[in-house]
Coordinates of C-alpha atoms in Angstrom, one line a residue:
M1 CA 0.0 0.0 0.0
S2 CA 1.4 3.4 -1.0
T3 CA 2.0 6.3 1.3
D4 CA -0.6 8.4 -0.6
V5 CA -3.3 5.9 0.3
I6 CA -2.2 6.0 3.9
D7 CA -2.2 9.8 4.0
K8 CA -5.7 10.0 2.5
A9 CA -7.2 7.5 4.9
P10 CA -10.4 8.8 6.5
V11 CA -10.0 10.1 10.0
A12 CA -12.8 9.8 12.5
P13 CA -14.3 13.2 13.3
E14 CA -13.8 14.5 16.8
V15 CA -16.8 14.4 19.1
P16 CA -17.7 18.0 19.9
R17 CA -17.5 18.8 23.7
L18 CA -20.3 20.6 25.3
K19 CA -19.0 23.8 26.8
G20 CA -20.7 26.0 29.2
K21 CA -23.1 23.4 30.4
G22 CA -22.9 21.9 33.9
K23 CA -24.2 18.7 35.3
P24 CA -28.0 18.0 35.1
W25 CA -29.9 19.2 38.2
R26 CA -30.8 15.7 39.2
E27 CA -27.1 14.6 39.3
R28 CA -26.2 17.8 41.2
F29 CA -29.0 17.2 43.7
F30 CA -28.0 13.5 44.2
E31 CA -24.4 14.5 44.8
L32 CA -25.4 17.1 47.3
S33 CA -27.6 14.6 49.1
L34 CA -24.7 12.2 49.4
W35 CA -22.4 15.0 50.8
A36 CA -25.2 16.0 53.2
S37 CA -25.6 12.5 54.5
L38 CA -21.9 12.1 55.0
A39 CA -21.7 15.4 56.9
V40 CA -24.5 14.4 59.2
G41 CA -22.9 11.1 60.0
V42 CA -19.5 12.7 60.6
I43 CA -20.9 15.5 62.7
F44 CA -22.8 13.1 65.0
L45 CA -19.8 10.8 65.3
V46 CA -17.4 13.6 66.2
S47 CA -20.0 15.1 68.7
L48 CA -20.4 11.8 70.3
L49 CA -16.6 11.2 70.6
A50 CA -16.1 14.7 71.9
Y51 CA -18.8 14.2 74.6
V52 CA -17.4 10.9 75.7
V53 CA -13.8 12.1 75.9
T54 CA -14.9 15.3 77.7
E55 CA -17.1 13.4 80.2
G56 CA -14.5 10.7 80.9
W57 CA -11.4 12.9 80.9
P58 CA -11.2 13.4 84.7
R59 CA -10.9 9.6 85.1
L60 CA -8.6 8.9 82.1
D61 CA -5.6 8.1 84.3
P62 CA -3.8 4.9 85.4
R63 CA -6.5 4.1 87.9
I64 CA -8.9 3.1 85.2
W65 CA -6.7 0.2 84.0
T66 CA -4.9 -0.7 87.2
N67 CA -7.7 -0.8 89.8
F68 CA -10.6 -3.2 90.1
P69 CA -14.3 -2.1 90.2
D70 CA -15.5 -0.7 93.5
I71 CA -19.2 0.1 94.1
I72 CA -18.5 1.9 97.4
D73 CA -15.7 4.4 96.4
P74 CA -16.0 5.3 92.7
T75 CA -13.0 7.6 92.9
N76 CA -10.7 4.6 93.3
A77 CA -12.7 2.2 91.0
G78 CA -11.2 0.9 87.8
A79 CA -11.9 -1.6 85.1
Q80 CA -8.9 -3.9 85.0
S81 CA -10.9 -7.0 85.3
A82 CA -13.2 -5.9 82.5
I83 CA -10.3 -4.9 80.2
M84 CA -8.5 -8.2 80.7
G85 CA -11.8 -10.1 80.3
T86 CA -12.4 -8.3 77.0
V87 CA -8.9 -9.2 75.8
W88 CA -9.4 -12.9 76.8
V89 CA -12.9 -13.2 75.2
I90 CA -12.0 -11.5 71.9
A91 CA -8.7 -13.4 71.6
F92 CA -10.5 -16.7 71.9
T93 CA -13.3 -15.5 69.7
A94 CA -10.7 -14.9 67.0
V95 CA -9.1 -18.3 67.6
Y96 CA -12.5 -20.1 67.3
C97 CA -14.1 -18.0 64.5
L98 CA -11.5 -17.0 62.0
P99 CA -10.1 -20.4 61.1
T100 CA -13.6 -21.9 60.9
G101 CA -14.9 -19.1 58.8
I102 CA -12.0 -19.0 56.4
L103 CA -12.0 -22.8 55.9
T104 CA -15.7 -22.8 55.3
A105 CA -15.3 -20.1 52.7
I106 CA -12.6 -22.1 51.0
Y107 CA -14.7 -25.2 50.9
L108 CA -17.8 -23.5 49.6
E109 CA -15.8 -21.6 46.8
E110 CA -13.2 -24.2 45.8
Y111 CA -14.5 -27.7 46.7
A112 CA -18.3 -27.6 47.1
D113 CA -20.6 -28.7 44.2
P114 CA -23.3 -26.0 44.0
T115 CA -25.7 -28.6 42.5
R116 CA -25.7 -30.6 45.8
W117 CA -28.7 -29.9 48.0
W118 CA -26.7 -29.9 51.2
N119 CA -24.2 -27.2 49.8
R120 CA -27.2 -25.1 48.9
L121 CA -28.7 -25.6 52.3
I122 CA -25.4 -24.4 53.9
E123 CA -25.3 -21.3 51.9
I124 CA -29.0 -20.4 52.7
N125 CA -28.4 -20.9 56.4
I126 CA -25.2 -18.8 56.4
Q127 CA -27.1 -15.9 54.7
N128 CA -30.0 -16.2 57.1
L129 CA -27.8 -16.4 60.2
A130 CA -26.1 -13.1 59.3
A131 CA -29.4 -11.3 60.0
V132 CA -30.3 -13.0 63.3
P133 CA -30.4 -10.6 66.3
S134 CA -27.6 -11.0 68.8
I135 CA -30.0 -11.7 71.6
V136 CA -31.0 -15.0 69.9
Y137 CA -27.4 -16.1 70.0
G138 CA -27.3 -15.3 73.6
I139 CA -30.3 -17.6 74.2
L140 CA -28.6 -20.2 72.1
G141 CA -25.3 -19.9 74.1
L142 CA -27.2 -20.1 77.4
G143 CA -29.2 -23.2 76.5
V144 CA -26.7 -25.2 74.5
I145 CA -23.2 -24.1 75.4
S146 CA -23.5 -23.0 79.0
R147 CA -26.1 -25.5 80.3
G148 CA -26.2 -28.2 77.6
L149 CA -22.5 -28.7 77.2
G150 CA -21.9 -27.7 80.9
F151 CA -19.3 -25.0 80.2
G152 CA -21.0 -22.6 82.7
Q153 CA -20.5 -18.8 82.9
T154 CA -17.0 -18.9 81.6
V155 CA -14.7 -17.3 79.1
M156 CA -15.1 -20.3 76.8
T157 CA -18.9 -19.9 76.7
A158 CA -18.7 -16.3 75.9
S159 CA -16.1 -16.8 73.2
L160 CA -18.0 -19.6 71.5
T161 CA -21.3 -17.6 71.6
L162 CA -19.6 -14.6 70.0
S163 CA -17.9 -16.8 67.5
L164 CA -21.3 -18.1 66.3
L165 CA -22.5 -14.5 66.3
V166 CA -19.8 -13.2 63.9
L167 CA -19.1 -16.4 62.0
P168 CA -21.5 -15.6 59.1
T169 CA -19.9 -12.3 58.5
V170 CA -16.5 -13.9 58.3
I171 CA -17.7 -16.6 55.9
I172 CA -19.4 -14.2 53.6
A173 CA -16.5 -11.7 53.5
S174 CA -14.0 -14.5 53.0
R175 CA -16.0 -16.0 50.2
E176 CA -16.1 -12.8 48.4
A177 CA -12.3 -12.4 48.8
V178 CA -11.6 -15.9 47.5
R179 CA -14.1 -15.3 44.6
A180 CA -12.3 -12.1 43.6
V181 CA -9.0 -13.9 42.9
P182 CA -8.7 -14.2 39.1
Q183 CA -9.3 -17.6 37.6
S184 CA -6.1 -17.2 35.5
I185 CA -4.0 -17.5 38.7
R186 CA -5.5 -20.9 39.5
Q187 CA -5.2 -22.1 35.9
A188 CA -1.6 -21.1 35.7
S189 CA -0.7 -22.8 39.0
L190 CA -2.6 -26.0 38.0
A191 CA -0.9 -25.9 34.6
L192 CA 2.5 -25.9 36.2
G193 CA 1.7 -29.2 38.0
A194 CA 0.5 -27.9 41.4
T195 CA -2.3 -29.7 43.2
Q196 CA -5.5 -27.9 44.0
W197 CA -4.6 -27.5 47.7
Q198 CA -1.1 -26.2 46.8
T199 CA -2.8 -23.7 44.5
I200 CA -5.1 -22.6 47.2
W201 CA -2.4 -22.4 49.9
R202 CA 0.3 -20.7 47.7
Q203 CA -1.7 -18.5 45.3
V204 CA -5.4 -18.1 46.2
L205 CA -5.1 -17.5 50.0
P206 CA -2.3 -14.9 49.9
A207 CA -4.2 -12.9 47.2
A208 CA -7.4 -13.1 49.2
V209 CA -5.9 -12.0 52.6
P210 CA -6.8 -8.3 52.2
G211 CA -10.5 -9.1 51.8
M212 CA -10.4 -11.6 54.5
A213 CA -8.7 -9.1 56.8
T214 CA -11.5 -6.6 56.1
G215 CA -14.2 -9.2 57.0
S216 CA -12.3 -10.1 60.2
I217 CA -12.1 -6.5 61.2
L218 CA -15.8 -6.0 60.8
A219 CA -16.6 -9.2 62.6
L220 CA -14.4 -8.7 65.6
S221 CA -15.4 -5.1 65.9
R222 CA -19.0 -6.2 66.3
A223 CA -18.1 -8.9 68.8
I224 CA -16.0 -6.5 71.0
G225 CA -19.0 -4.2 71.5
E226 CA -21.7 -6.8 72.2
A227 CA -23.3 -6.8 75.7
A228 CA -26.8 -8.3 75.3
P229 CA -25.8 -11.9 74.6
L230 CA -23.1 -11.9 77.3
L231 CA -25.7 -10.5 79.9
L232 CA -27.9 -13.5 79.0
L233 CA -24.9 -15.8 79.5
G234 CA -24.5 -14.5 83.0
G235 CA -21.6 -12.2 82.5
L236 CA -21.0 -10.7 85.9
T237 CA -21.0 -6.9 86.4
F238 CA -18.8 -6.9 89.5
I239 CA -15.6 -9.0 89.4
T240 CA -12.4 -8.1 91.3
F241 CA -10.1 -10.6 89.6
N242 CA -8.7 -11.2 86.2
P243 CA -9.4 -14.3 84.1
T244 CA -6.8 -17.0 84.4
G245 CA -8.0 -19.3 81.7
V246 CA -11.0 -20.3 79.5
Q247 CA -12.7 -21.8 82.5
S248 CA -12.6 -18.6 84.5
Q249 CA -15.6 -16.3 85.2
F250 CA -15.5 -13.1 83.3
T251 CA -16.7 -9.6 82.8
V252 CA -16.1 -7.3 79.7
L253 CA -16.1 -3.7 79.1
P254 CA -19.6 -3.4 77.6
I255 CA -21.1 -5.1 80.7
Q256 CA -19.0 -3.0 83.0
I257 CA -20.1 0.2 81.2
F258 CA -23.7 -0.9 81.4
N259 CA -23.3 -1.4 85.1
W260 CA -21.7 1.9 85.7
I261 CA -24.2 3.9 83.6
S262 CA -27.0 2.4 85.6
Q263 CA -25.8 3.9 88.8
S264 CA -27.2 7.1 90.1
R265 CA -24.0 8.9 91.2
A266 CA -22.3 11.3 88.7
E267 CA -18.9 9.6 89.5
F268 CA -20.0 6.4 87.8
T269 CA -21.0 8.3 84.7
A270 CA -17.4 9.6 84.3
L271 CA -16.1 6.1 84.9
A272 CA -18.4 4.7 82.1
A273 CA -17.2 7.4 79.7
S274 CA -13.6 6.7 80.4
A275 CA -14.3 2.9 80.0
I276 CA -15.8 3.7 76.6
V277 CA -12.6 5.5 75.6
I278 CA -10.6 2.5 76.7
L279 CA -12.8 0.2 74.6
L280 CA -12.3 2.4 71.6
V281 CA -8.6 2.4 72.1
I282 CA -8.6 -1.5 72.2
L283 CA -10.8 -1.6 69.1
L284 CA -8.5 0.9 67.2
A285 CA -5.3 -1.1 68.2
M286 CA -6.9 -4.4 67.1
N287 CA -8.0 -2.8 63.8
S288 CA -4.7 -1.2 63.2
I289 CA -2.9 -4.6 63.3
A290 CA -5.4 -6.1 60.8
I291 CA -5.2 -3.1 58.5
W292 CA -1.4 -3.4 58.6
L293 CA -1.6 -7.0 57.6
R294 CA -4.1 -6.3 54.9
N295 CA -1.9 -3.5 53.4
R296 CA 1.2 -5.6 53.6
Y297 CA -0.4 -8.4 51.6
S298 CA -2.0 -5.9 49.2
R299 CA 1.4 -4.5 48.3
R300 CA 2.8 -8.0 47.8
W301 CA 0.0 -9.2 45.5

């Protein structure tokens, strides 16, 4: 083909740009509505945090995490037993819940046959259990785990109950993370001679860690603030000792806050506000570790 033909080849006309015209009014109204909704949420959150910090500032000192509760002298009362109980319960909730949820997600996405009726039944139950109120899990834990299995009012009972509460969230988030891994990665690994489990362990799981970490953050963040199911399980509101194992009695910060806020004296209100700040600090520290792990694997993959 000669150069003359190439020079005379037709060129697609440029699409004229509309100048001087803004966005349609419906789009502008929708965008303003979104910004207004965001502003309302942020304003209420900042106001609530400011109120809690201001109310609890007089008691945000070492007494709150070194002293035990005291119903007679609130000036020397602390929440050491509740803080340690929260750490114990959430730690064992993660130990029970996260491996079970992740392995269930791997089975449902990589091994389960969707045409089998029992696999469809499992998926339906997981989706339904995600919307069950937490108080129902408290009744289940009281009747089956505490009394039926004979574990009593212990750290193990609380951890297992909270694990059942947040397990659907972990499973659903982990399934979405595994499903988001491109099929080309699996096919390339299998083509090089790797087995299905080696493909999952070496390729799929590392790529799905960021999404799984996000689901774990949401699940444990919900578990750490639950009080209703633990009250049904018999979580004590006044304990002057720290847990020593999974068979120990326990109290947690949400229960301790509920107890203090129910008192009539103003000193207990300041104690409750300072305990809320401590709970937020524990939650932020836990989430920061999970976010660091998520970002580390995101950069790698």
